[in-house]
Amino acid sequence: MPSQSVDVTVVVPCFNEETVLPSFHRRMLSVMAELPSSCEILYIDDGSTDQTFQHINGFCLGRHVRGIRFSRNFGKESAIQAGIDHAKGQAIILIDADLQDPPELIPDMIAAWKSGFDVVNMQRECRGKEGLAKRFSAKLFYRTIAKLNGRLHYPNEVSDFRLIGKEVIDSLKQTSESSRSFKSMVSWCGYKSIELQYKRDERFAGETKWNLWSLSDLAIESIMSVSRKPLRLFSFSAAFLFFVCIFLNLYSFWQGAFSASVFALLVISFLGLGLAMIGEYLGAAYQEIKGRPGYLIADTVDSESMEAENAGPASYGVFNVVSTEAIQQCS
Ligand code: UDP
Ligand code: MG
């Protein structure tokens, strides 16, 4: 059966989301039923160890659903990459599975895209009940990245909930970096963008997969992918310290009494920081040289092949959750 042309692919990265996925899919189907554009949902199961992929299998009994399962957990950025690689739509909407990003806003995003914007960024109005530390670190991150690369449009409070159009998708496909930050890469692409305000809901069920460590990891990755300024800053500071050292040595020589040990400690710790920074960039370069794929696919499933297997019309808009055993019995 020839595959139908698709206007929009909704990409949903999922990692152990069995508790929320049925509700998410139900809400997505109601939104899709009202859309004037043709739309598909592409679930990327990022190596879940719960029933997430079994749910996705069940969703494929309805129309316009596809699922990809990774061989293990590769991380959300890899799941997004797989979504971009495999989407059939002219535009991609990225949305979390935990219903923090309301699917009901999708029609507004599509309308903004159809009115001529290549990137539609969903911008949170407030951070709700998030702790002070998370709010502060988020602010610091957005400020830092804006300062580090002033040429990029890096909107505040925009997470991965966005629509990207054909030009951006094609541009992202042209880049060959294996270590990626979706946020940074979309900003790097440029094109005409708009921010739509929305209120981010609480997670519907399950738990966040991020901790302080993984968030810092992502922040460093995002900064490194758009800017070499931290290295440049270090070079300038090192040069400055070098001249200060020369001056202090001359001064101590002239006075005959200056102890430079405390100052030496400062210089050594500063050099340590610089070495760590160089190490980070070298590590990133090493990863690129290895050239490994960002993810490995263990399994795929889609409505079309399931429809063919079941040899009966799939019912659009009908919500089903079935186990893999049930699916095998059907075929
Ligand atoms: N996610 C993923 N792989 C991971 C971690 C998270 O695909 O390794 C997915 C997760 O299932 C969810 C989305 O990324 O759909 C956002 O994750 P989460 O809600 O934990 O992040 P938060 O909203 O707390 O930033
Ligand atoms: Mg979340």
GROMACS .gro file of N, CA and C in nm, residues 10-148:
model
  417
   10VAL      N    1   0.398   1.421   1.454
   10VAL     CA    2   0.414   1.455   1.596
   10VAL      C    3   0.510   1.352   1.655
   11VAL      N    4   0.628   1.398   1.696
   11VAL     CA    5   0.731   1.307   1.749
   11VAL      C    6   0.724   1.308   1.901
   12VAL      N    7   0.712   1.187   1.958
   12VAL     CA    8   0.697   1.175   2.104
   12VAL      C    9   0.806   1.085   2.162
   13PRO      N   10   0.910   1.143   2.222
   13PRO     CA   11   1.011   1.059   2.287
   13PRO      C   12   0.952   1.001   2.416
   14CYS      N   13   0.972   0.872   2.438
   14CYS     CA   14   0.914   0.810   2.558
   14CYS      C   15   1.019   0.723   2.626
   15PHE      N   16   1.032   0.741   2.753
   15PHE     CA   17   1.119   0.652   2.830
   15PHE      C   18   1.045   0.614   2.958
   16ASN      N   19   1.003   0.489   2.963
   16ASN     CA   20   0.927   0.438   3.079
   16ASN      C   21   0.805   0.525   3.110
   17GLU      N   22   0.718   0.537   3.013
   17GLU     CA   23   0.600   0.624   3.029
   17GLU      C   24   0.471   0.544   3.027
   18GLU      N   25   0.473   0.418   3.074
   18GLU     CA   26   0.352   0.334   3.066
   18GLU      C   27   0.233   0.396   3.140
   19THR      N   28   0.260   0.470   3.247
   19THR     CA   29   0.147   0.522   3.327
   19THR      C   30   0.075   0.637   3.257
   20VAL      N   31   0.146   0.708   3.172
   20VAL     CA   32   0.085   0.828   3.114
   20VAL      C   33   0.047   0.811   2.966
   21LEU      N   34   0.111   0.714   2.899
   21LEU     CA   35   0.096   0.704   2.753
   21LEU      C   36  -0.048   0.683   2.705
   22PRO      N   37  -0.129   0.595   2.770
   22PRO     CA   38  -0.267   0.580   2.723
   22PRO      C   39  -0.344   0.712   2.726
   23SER      N   40  -0.327   0.791   2.834
   23SER     CA   41  -0.398   0.921   2.841
   23SER      C   42  -0.344   1.016   2.735
   24PHE      N   43  -0.214   1.014   2.715
   24PHE     CA   44  -0.154   1.101   2.613
   24PHE      C   45  -0.212   1.068   2.477
   25HIS      N   46  -0.218   0.938   2.444
   25HIS     CA   47  -0.264   0.897   2.311
   25HIS      C   48  -0.411   0.934   2.291
   26ARG      N   49  -0.488   0.915   2.398
   26ARG     CA   50  -0.631   0.948   2.388
   26ARG      C   51  -0.649   1.097   2.355
   27ARG      N   52  -0.573   1.181   2.425
   27ARG     CA   53  -0.584   1.325   2.400
   27ARG      C   54  -0.532   1.361   2.261
   28MET      N   55  -0.425   1.293   2.218
   28MET     CA   56  -0.372   1.319   2.084
   28MET      C   57  -0.475   1.284   1.976
   29LEU      N   58  -0.544   1.171   1.996
   29LEU     CA   59  -0.642   1.129   1.895
   29LEU      C   60  -0.757   1.230   1.884
   30SER      N   61  -0.800   1.285   1.998
   30SER     CA   62  -0.909   1.385   1.989
   30SER      C   63  -0.860   1.508   1.915
   31VAL      N   64  -0.733   1.547   1.939
   31VAL     CA   65  -0.680   1.664   1.869
   31VAL      C   66  -0.670   1.634   1.720
   32MET      N   67  -0.619   1.516   1.687
   32MET     CA   68  -0.599   1.480   1.546
   32MET      C   69  -0.731   1.475   1.469
   33ALA      N   70  -0.835   1.430   1.539
   33ALA     CA   71  -0.965   1.417   1.472
   33ALA      C   72  -1.017   1.552   1.425
   34GLU      N   73  -0.976   1.659   1.492
   34GLU     CA   74  -1.025   1.794   1.457
   34GLU      C   75  -0.933   1.868   1.361
   35LEU      N   76  -0.815   1.809   1.333
   35LEU     CA   77  -0.716   1.884   1.253
   35LEU      C   78  -0.751   1.883   1.104
   36PRO      N   79  -0.736   1.998   1.037
   36PRO     CA   80  -0.759   1.999   0.893
   36PRO      C   81  -0.641   1.932   0.819
   37SER      N   82  -0.523   1.930   0.881
   37SER     CA   83  -0.405   1.873   0.815
   37SER      C   84  -0.395   1.724   0.845
   38SER      N   85  -0.329   1.652   0.753
   38SER     CA   86  -0.305   1.510   0.781
   38SER      C   87  -0.187   1.501   0.877
   39CYS      N   88  -0.199   1.411   0.969
   39CYS     CA   89  -0.105   1.410   1.080
   39CYS      C   90  -0.073   1.266   1.120
   40GLU      N   91   0.053   1.239   1.155
   40GLU     CA   92   0.088   1.106   1.207
   40GLU      C   93   0.157   1.124   1.343
   41ILE      N   94   0.147   1.020   1.425
   41ILE     CA   95   0.220   1.024   1.553
   41ILE      C   96   0.334   0.924   1.543
   42LEU      N   97   0.453   0.970   1.578
   42LEU     CA   98   0.570   0.883   1.575
   42LEU      C   99   0.625   0.873   1.717
   43TYR      N  100   0.602   0.758   1.780
   43TYR     CA  101   0.653   0.737   1.916
   43TYR      C  102   0.795   0.680   1.907
   44ILE      N  103   0.886   0.739   1.984
   44ILE     CA  104   1.021   0.685   1.992
   44ILE      C  105   1.040   0.630   2.133
   45ASP      N  106   1.043   0.499   2.143
   45ASP     CA  107   1.063   0.438   2.273
   45ASP      C  108   1.214   0.428   2.299
   46ASP      N  109   1.259   0.513   2.390
   46ASP     CA  110   1.402   0.526   2.416
   46ASP      C  111   1.450   0.418   2.514
   47GLY      N  112   1.429   0.291   2.476
   47GLY     CA  113   1.479   0.180   2.559
   47GLY      C  114   1.405   0.161   2.689
   48SER      N  115   1.272   0.178   2.685
   48SER     CA  116   1.194   0.161   2.809
   48SER      C  117   1.201   0.017   2.859
   49THR      N  118   1.193   0.004   2.991
   49THR     CA  119   1.194  -0.130   3.048
   49THR      C  120   1.055  -0.168   3.102
   50ASP      N  121   0.958  -0.079   3.084
   50ASP     CA  122   0.822  -0.110   3.127
   50ASP      C  123   0.735  -0.144   3.005
   51GLN      N  124   0.605  -0.123   3.012
   51GLN     CA  125   0.514  -0.164   2.904
   51GLN      C  126   0.498  -0.058   2.794
   52THR      N  127   0.587   0.040   2.790
   52THR     CA  128   0.570   0.151   2.694
   52THR      C  129   0.554   0.101   2.550
   53PHE      N  130   0.641   0.011   2.506
   53PHE     CA  131   0.634  -0.030   2.365
   53PHE      C  132   0.511  -0.117   2.338
   54GLN      N  133   0.468  -0.191   2.438
   54GLN     CA  134   0.345  -0.269   2.420
   54GLN      C  135   0.227  -0.174   2.397
   55HIS      N  136   0.225  -0.064   2.468
   55HIS     CA  137   0.120   0.037   2.446
   55HIS      C  138   0.128   0.090   2.303
   56ILE      N  139   0.250   0.121   2.259
   56ILE     CA  140   0.268   0.178   2.124
   56ILE      C  141   0.219   0.077   2.020
   57ASN      N  142   0.251  -0.050   2.041
   57ASN     CA  143   0.200  -0.156   1.954
   57ASN      C  144   0.049  -0.149   1.943
   58GLY      N  145  -0.014  -0.133   2.057
   58GLY     CA  146  -0.161  -0.127   2.060
   58GLY      C  147  -0.213  -0.006   1.985
   59PHE      N  148  -0.144   0.109   2.001
   59PHE     CA  149  -0.190   0.231   1.933
   59PHE      C  150  -0.187   0.213   1.782
   60CYS      N  151  -0.096   0.129   1.735
   60CYS     CA  152  -0.080   0.110   1.590
   60CYS      C  153  -0.198   0.034   1.529
   61LEU      N  154  -0.288  -0.016   1.611
   61LEU     CA  155  -0.409  -0.077   1.556
   61LEU      C  156  -0.501   0.031   1.500
   62GLY      N  157  -0.482   0.155   1.547
   62GLY     CA  158  -0.552   0.269   1.486
   62GLY      C  159  -0.466   0.321   1.372
   63ARG      N  160  -0.517   0.423   1.301
   63ARG     CA  161  -0.441   0.474   1.185
   63ARG      C  162  -0.339   0.581   1.223
   64HIS      N  163  -0.244   0.601   1.135
   64HIS     CA  164  -0.148   0.712   1.142
   64HIS      C  165  -0.061   0.710   1.266
   65VAL      N  166  -0.022   0.591   1.306
   65VAL     CA  167   0.068   0.581   1.422
   65VAL      C  168   0.188   0.495   1.382
   66ARG      N  169   0.307   0.538   1.422
   66ARG     CA  170   0.426   0.456   1.403
   66ARG      C  171   0.505   0.453   1.533
   67GLY      N  172   0.582   0.349   1.550
   67GLY     CA  173   0.665   0.339   1.671
   67GLY      C  174   0.803   0.287   1.637
   68ILE      N  175   0.902   0.340   1.708
   68ILE     CA  176   1.041   0.293   1.693
   68ILE      C  177   1.091   0.262   1.833
   69ARG      N  178   1.153   0.146   1.848
   69ARG     CA  179   1.208   0.113   1.980
   69ARG      C  180   1.360   0.103   1.972
   70PHE      N  181   1.430   0.177   2.057
   70PHE     CA  182   1.576   0.173   2.060
   70PHE      C  183   1.623   0.044   2.128
   71SER      N  184   1.747   0.008   2.098
   71SER     CA  185   1.804  -0.114   2.158
   71SER      C  186   1.834  -0.093   2.306
   72ARG      N  187   1.845   0.033   2.349
   72ARG     CA  188   1.865   0.067   2.490
   72ARG      C  189   1.832   0.214   2.508
   73ASN      N  190   1.849   0.263   2.628
   73ASN     CA  191   1.823   0.405   2.653
   73ASN      C  192   1.942   0.489   2.599
   74PHE      N  193   1.914   0.571   2.498
   74PHE     CA  194   2.018   0.655   2.439
   74PHE      C  195   2.005   0.801   2.483
   75GLY      N  196   1.893   0.836   2.545
   75GLY     CA  197   1.873   0.974   2.589
   75GLY      C  198   1.776   1.047   2.497
   76LYS      N  199   1.713   1.150   2.553
   76LYS     CA  200   1.607   1.220   2.480
   76LYS      C  201   1.657   1.284   2.350
   77GLU      N  202   1.779   1.337   2.352
   77GLU     CA  203   1.831   1.402   2.231
   77GLU      C  204   1.840   1.303   2.115
   78SER      N  205   1.878   1.178   2.146
   78SER     CA  206   1.886   1.076   2.042
   78SER      C  207   1.746   1.040   1.992
   79ALA      N  208   1.651   1.036   2.086
   79ALA     CA  209   1.512   1.006   2.046
   79ALA      C  210   1.460   1.115   1.952
   80ILE      N  211   1.494   1.240   1.982
   80ILE     CA  212   1.452   1.350   1.895
   80ILE      C  213   1.517   1.333   1.757
   81GLN      N  214   1.645   1.297   1.758
   81GLN     CA  215   1.716   1.278   1.631
   81GLN      C  216   1.648   1.170   1.546
   82ALA      N  217   1.611   1.059   1.612
   82ALA     CA  218   1.544   0.951   1.539
   82ALA      C  219   1.412   1.001   1.481
   83GLY      N  220   1.343   1.084   1.558
   83GLY     CA  221   1.216   1.142   1.511
   83GLY      C  222   1.238   1.224   1.385
   84ILE      N  223   1.342   1.306   1.386
   84ILE     CA  224   1.372   1.389   1.269
   84ILE      C  225   1.409   1.300   1.149
   85ASP      N  226   1.488   1.197   1.176
   85ASP     CA  227   1.532   1.109   1.066
   85ASP      C  228   1.416   1.032   1.002
   86HIS      N  229   1.316   0.997   1.081
   86HIS     CA  230   1.212   0.906   1.031
   86HIS      C  231   1.076   0.971   1.007
   87ALA      N  232   1.065   1.100   1.037
   87ALA     CA  233   0.935   1.166   1.018
   87ALA      C  234   0.902   1.175   0.870
   88LYS      N  235   0.773   1.160   0.837
   88LYS     CA  236   0.732   1.172   0.696
   88LYS      C  237   0.672   1.309   0.669
   89GLY      N  238   0.642   1.383   0.775
   89GLY     CA  239   0.569   1.509   0.759
   89GLY      C  240   0.652   1.622   0.702
   90GLN      N  241   0.581   1.723   0.652
   90GLN     CA  242   0.645   1.847   0.605
   90GLN      C  243   0.690   1.931   0.724
   91ALA      N  244   0.628   1.905   0.838
   91ALA     CA  245   0.668   1.973   0.961
   91ALA      C  246   0.670   1.868   1.073
   92ILE      N  247   0.751   1.898   1.175
   92ILE     CA  248   0.758   1.807   1.290
   92ILE      C  249   0.718   1.886   1.414
   93ILE      N  250   0.634   1.823   1.496
   93ILE     CA  251   0.605   1.882   1.627
   93ILE      C  252   0.664   1.789   1.731
   94LEU      N  253   0.745   1.846   1.817
   94LEU     CA  254   0.805   1.766   1.924
   94LEU      C  255   0.729   1.788   2.052
   95ILE      N  256   0.691   1.682   2.117
   95ILE     CA  257   0.609   1.697   2.238
   95ILE      C  258   0.646   1.587   2.337
   96ASP      N  259   0.651   1.622   2.466
   96ASP     CA  260   0.679   1.522   2.569
   96ASP      C  261   0.557   1.434   2.590
   97ALA      N  262   0.583   1.311   2.637
   97ALA     CA  263   0.472   1.217   2.656
   97ALA      C  264   0.397   1.240   2.786
   98ASP      N  265   0.455   1.318   2.877
   98ASP     CA  266   0.399   1.323   3.013
   98ASP      C  267   0.286   1.424   3.030
   99LEU      N  268   0.239   1.480   2.918
   99LEU     CA  269   0.126   1.574   2.917
   99LEU      C  270   0.158   1.708   2.986
  100GLN      N  271   0.287   1.736   3.005
  100GLN     CA  272   0.322   1.870   3.054
  100GLN      C  273   0.301   1.971   2.942
  101ASP      N  274   0.319   1.924   2.818
  101ASP     CA  275   0.293   2.007   2.700
  101ASP      C  276   0.156   1.966   2.647
  102PRO      N  277   0.054   2.052   2.659
  102PRO     CA  278  -0.081   2.009   2.620
  102PRO      C  279  -0.094   1.986   2.468
  103PRO      N  280  -0.136   1.867   2.426
  103PRO     CA  281  -0.153   1.840   2.282
  103PRO      C  282  -0.258   1.932   2.218
  104GLU      N  283  -0.349   1.985   2.300
  104GLU     CA  284  -0.455   2.072   2.248
  104GLU      C  285  -0.400   2.200   2.184
  105LEU      N  286  -0.270   2.231   2.207
  105LEU     CA  287  -0.212   2.352   2.147
  105LEU      C  288  -0.160   2.327   2.006
  106ILE      N  289  -0.162   2.200   1.965
  106ILE     CA  290  -0.108   2.165   1.833
  106ILE      C  291  -0.176   2.242   1.719
  107PRO      N  292  -0.310   2.257   1.720
  107PRO     CA  293  -0.373   2.334   1.610
  107PRO      C  294  -0.318   2.476   1.599
  108ASP      N  295  -0.291   2.542   1.715
  108ASP     CA  296  -0.234   2.678   1.711
  108ASP      C  297  -0.095   2.676   1.648
  109MET      N  298  -0.019   2.572   1.680
  109MET     CA  299   0.117   2.562   1.626
  109MET      C  300   0.112   2.545   1.475
  110ILE      N  301   0.020   2.459   1.432
  110ILE     CA  302   0.008   2.435   1.287
  110ILE      C  303  -0.039   2.562   1.216
  111ALA      N  304  -0.132   2.634   1.282
  111ALA     CA  305  -0.182   2.759   1.221
  111ALA      C  306  -0.067   2.858   1.204
  112ALA      N  307   0.020   2.869   1.307
  112ALA     CA  308   0.134   2.963   1.299
  112ALA      C  309   0.229   2.921   1.187
  113TRP      N  310   0.249   2.791   1.174
  113TRP     CA  311   0.337   2.739   1.067
  113TRP      C  312   0.278   2.771   0.931
  114LYS      N  313   0.147   2.746   0.919
  114LYS     CA  314   0.081   2.771   0.789
  114LYS      C  315   0.079   2.919   0.755
  115SER      N  316   0.088   3.005   0.859
  115SER     CA  317   0.088   3.148   0.830
  115SER      C  318   0.227   3.196   0.789
  116GLY      N  319   0.326   3.106   0.785
  116GLY     CA  320   0.456   3.143   0.727
  116GLY      C  321   0.576   3.131   0.818
  117PHE      N  322   0.559   3.082   0.941
  117PHE     CA  323   0.675   3.067   1.030
  117PHE      C  324   0.736   2.928   1.015
  118ASP      N  325   0.870   2.923   1.012
  118ASP     CA  326   0.939   2.795   0.997
  118ASP      C  327   0.960   2.725   1.130
  119VAL      N  328   0.969   2.806   1.237
  119VAL     CA  329   0.986   2.749   1.371
  119VAL      C  330   0.880   2.810   1.462
  120VAL      N  331   0.805   2.724   1.530
  120VAL     CA  332   0.707   2.774   1.627
  120VAL      C  333   0.752   2.725   1.765
  121ASN      N  334   0.800   2.817   1.847
  121ASN     CA  335   0.852   2.784   1.980
  121ASN      C  336   0.743   2.803   2.084
  122MET      N  337   0.720   2.703   2.164
  122MET     CA  338   0.621   2.717   2.271
  122MET      C  339   0.695   2.763   2.396
  123GLN      N  340   0.656   2.882   2.443
  123GLN     CA  341   0.728   2.946   2.552
  123GLN      C  342   0.646   2.940   2.681
  124ARG      N  343   0.705   2.883   2.787
  124ARG     CA  344   0.630   2.873   2.913
  124ARG      C  345   0.610   3.009   2.975
  125GLU      N  346   0.488   3.031   3.023
  125GLU     CA  347   0.459   3.158   3.090
  125GLU      C  348   0.523   3.162   3.227
  126CYS      N  349   0.515   3.049   3.300
  126CYS     CA  350   0.580   3.046   3.431
  126CYS      C  351   0.625   2.904   3.459
  127ARG      N  352   0.712   2.889   3.559
  127ARG     CA  353   0.765   2.758   3.589
  127ARG      C  354   0.690   2.686   3.701
  128GLY      N  355   0.566   2.735   3.727
  128GLY     CA  356   0.477   2.669   3.823
  128GLY      C  357   0.543   2.637   3.956
  129LYS      N  358   0.534   2.506   3.992
  129LYS     CA  359   0.580   2.469   4.126
  129LYS      C  360   0.726   2.427   4.130
  130GLU      N  361   0.801   2.456   4.024
  130GLU     CA  362   0.940   2.413   4.024
  130GLU      C  363   1.020   2.482   4.134
  131GLY      N  364   1.119   2.412   4.189
  131GLY     CA  365   1.198   2.466   4.300
  131GLY      C  366   1.282   2.585   4.258
  132LEU      N  367   1.328   2.657   4.362
  132LEU     CA  368   1.408   2.778   4.339
  132LEU      C  369   1.536   2.745   4.262
  133ALA      N  370   1.599   2.631   4.299
  133ALA     CA  371   1.727   2.593   4.237
  133ALA      C  372   1.709   2.570   4.088
  134LYS      N  373   1.599   2.500   4.051
  134LYS     CA  374   1.577   2.470   3.908
  134LYS      C  375   1.548   2.598   3.831
  135ARG      N  376   1.470   2.688   3.893
  135ARG     CA  377   1.438   2.815   3.826
  135ARG      C  378   1.564   2.898   3.806
  136PHE      N  379   1.645   2.903   3.912
  136PHE     CA  380   1.767   2.984   3.906
  136PHE      C  381   1.863   2.928   3.801
  137SER      N  382   1.882   2.793   3.801
  137SER     CA  383   1.977   2.735   3.706
  137SER      C  384   1.926   2.753   3.562
  138ALA      N  385   1.792   2.746   3.544
  138ALA     CA  386   1.737   2.765   3.410
  138ALA      C  387   1.766   2.908   3.362
  139LYS      N  388   1.744   3.005   3.450
  139LYS     CA  389   1.770   3.146   3.415
  139LYS      C  390   1.916   3.166   3.378
  140LEU      N  391   2.002   3.108   3.462
  140LEU     CA  392   2.148   3.121   3.440
  140LEU      C  393   2.185   3.062   3.305
  141PHE      N  394   2.125   2.946   3.275
  141PHE     CA  395   2.155   2.879   3.148
  141PHE      C  396   2.115   2.967   3.028
  142TYR      N  397   1.991   3.018   3.030
  142TYR     CA  398   1.945   3.099   2.915
  142TYR      C  399   2.028   3.226   2.900
  143ARG      N  400   2.064   3.290   3.014
  143ARG     CA  401   2.146   3.412   3.009
  143ARG      C  402   2.283   3.381   2.950
  144THR      N  403   2.345   3.271   3.001
  144THR     CA  404   2.481   3.236   2.957
  144THR      C  405   2.482   3.210   2.808
  145ILE      N  406   2.389   3.129   2.762
  145ILE     CA  407   2.393   3.090   2.621
  145ILE      C  408   2.364   3.210   2.530
  146ALA      N  409   2.278   3.301   2.578
  146ALA     CA  410   2.249   3.421   2.498
  146ALA      C  411   2.374   3.509   2.488
  147LYS      N  412   2.450   3.517   2.599
  147LYS     CA  413   2.571   3.600   2.601
  147LYS      C  414   2.680   3.536   2.514
  148LEU      N  415   2.688   3.402   2.520
  148LEU     CA  416   2.798   3.334   2.451
  148LEU      C  417   2.786   3.341   2.300
   0.00000   0.00000   0.00000
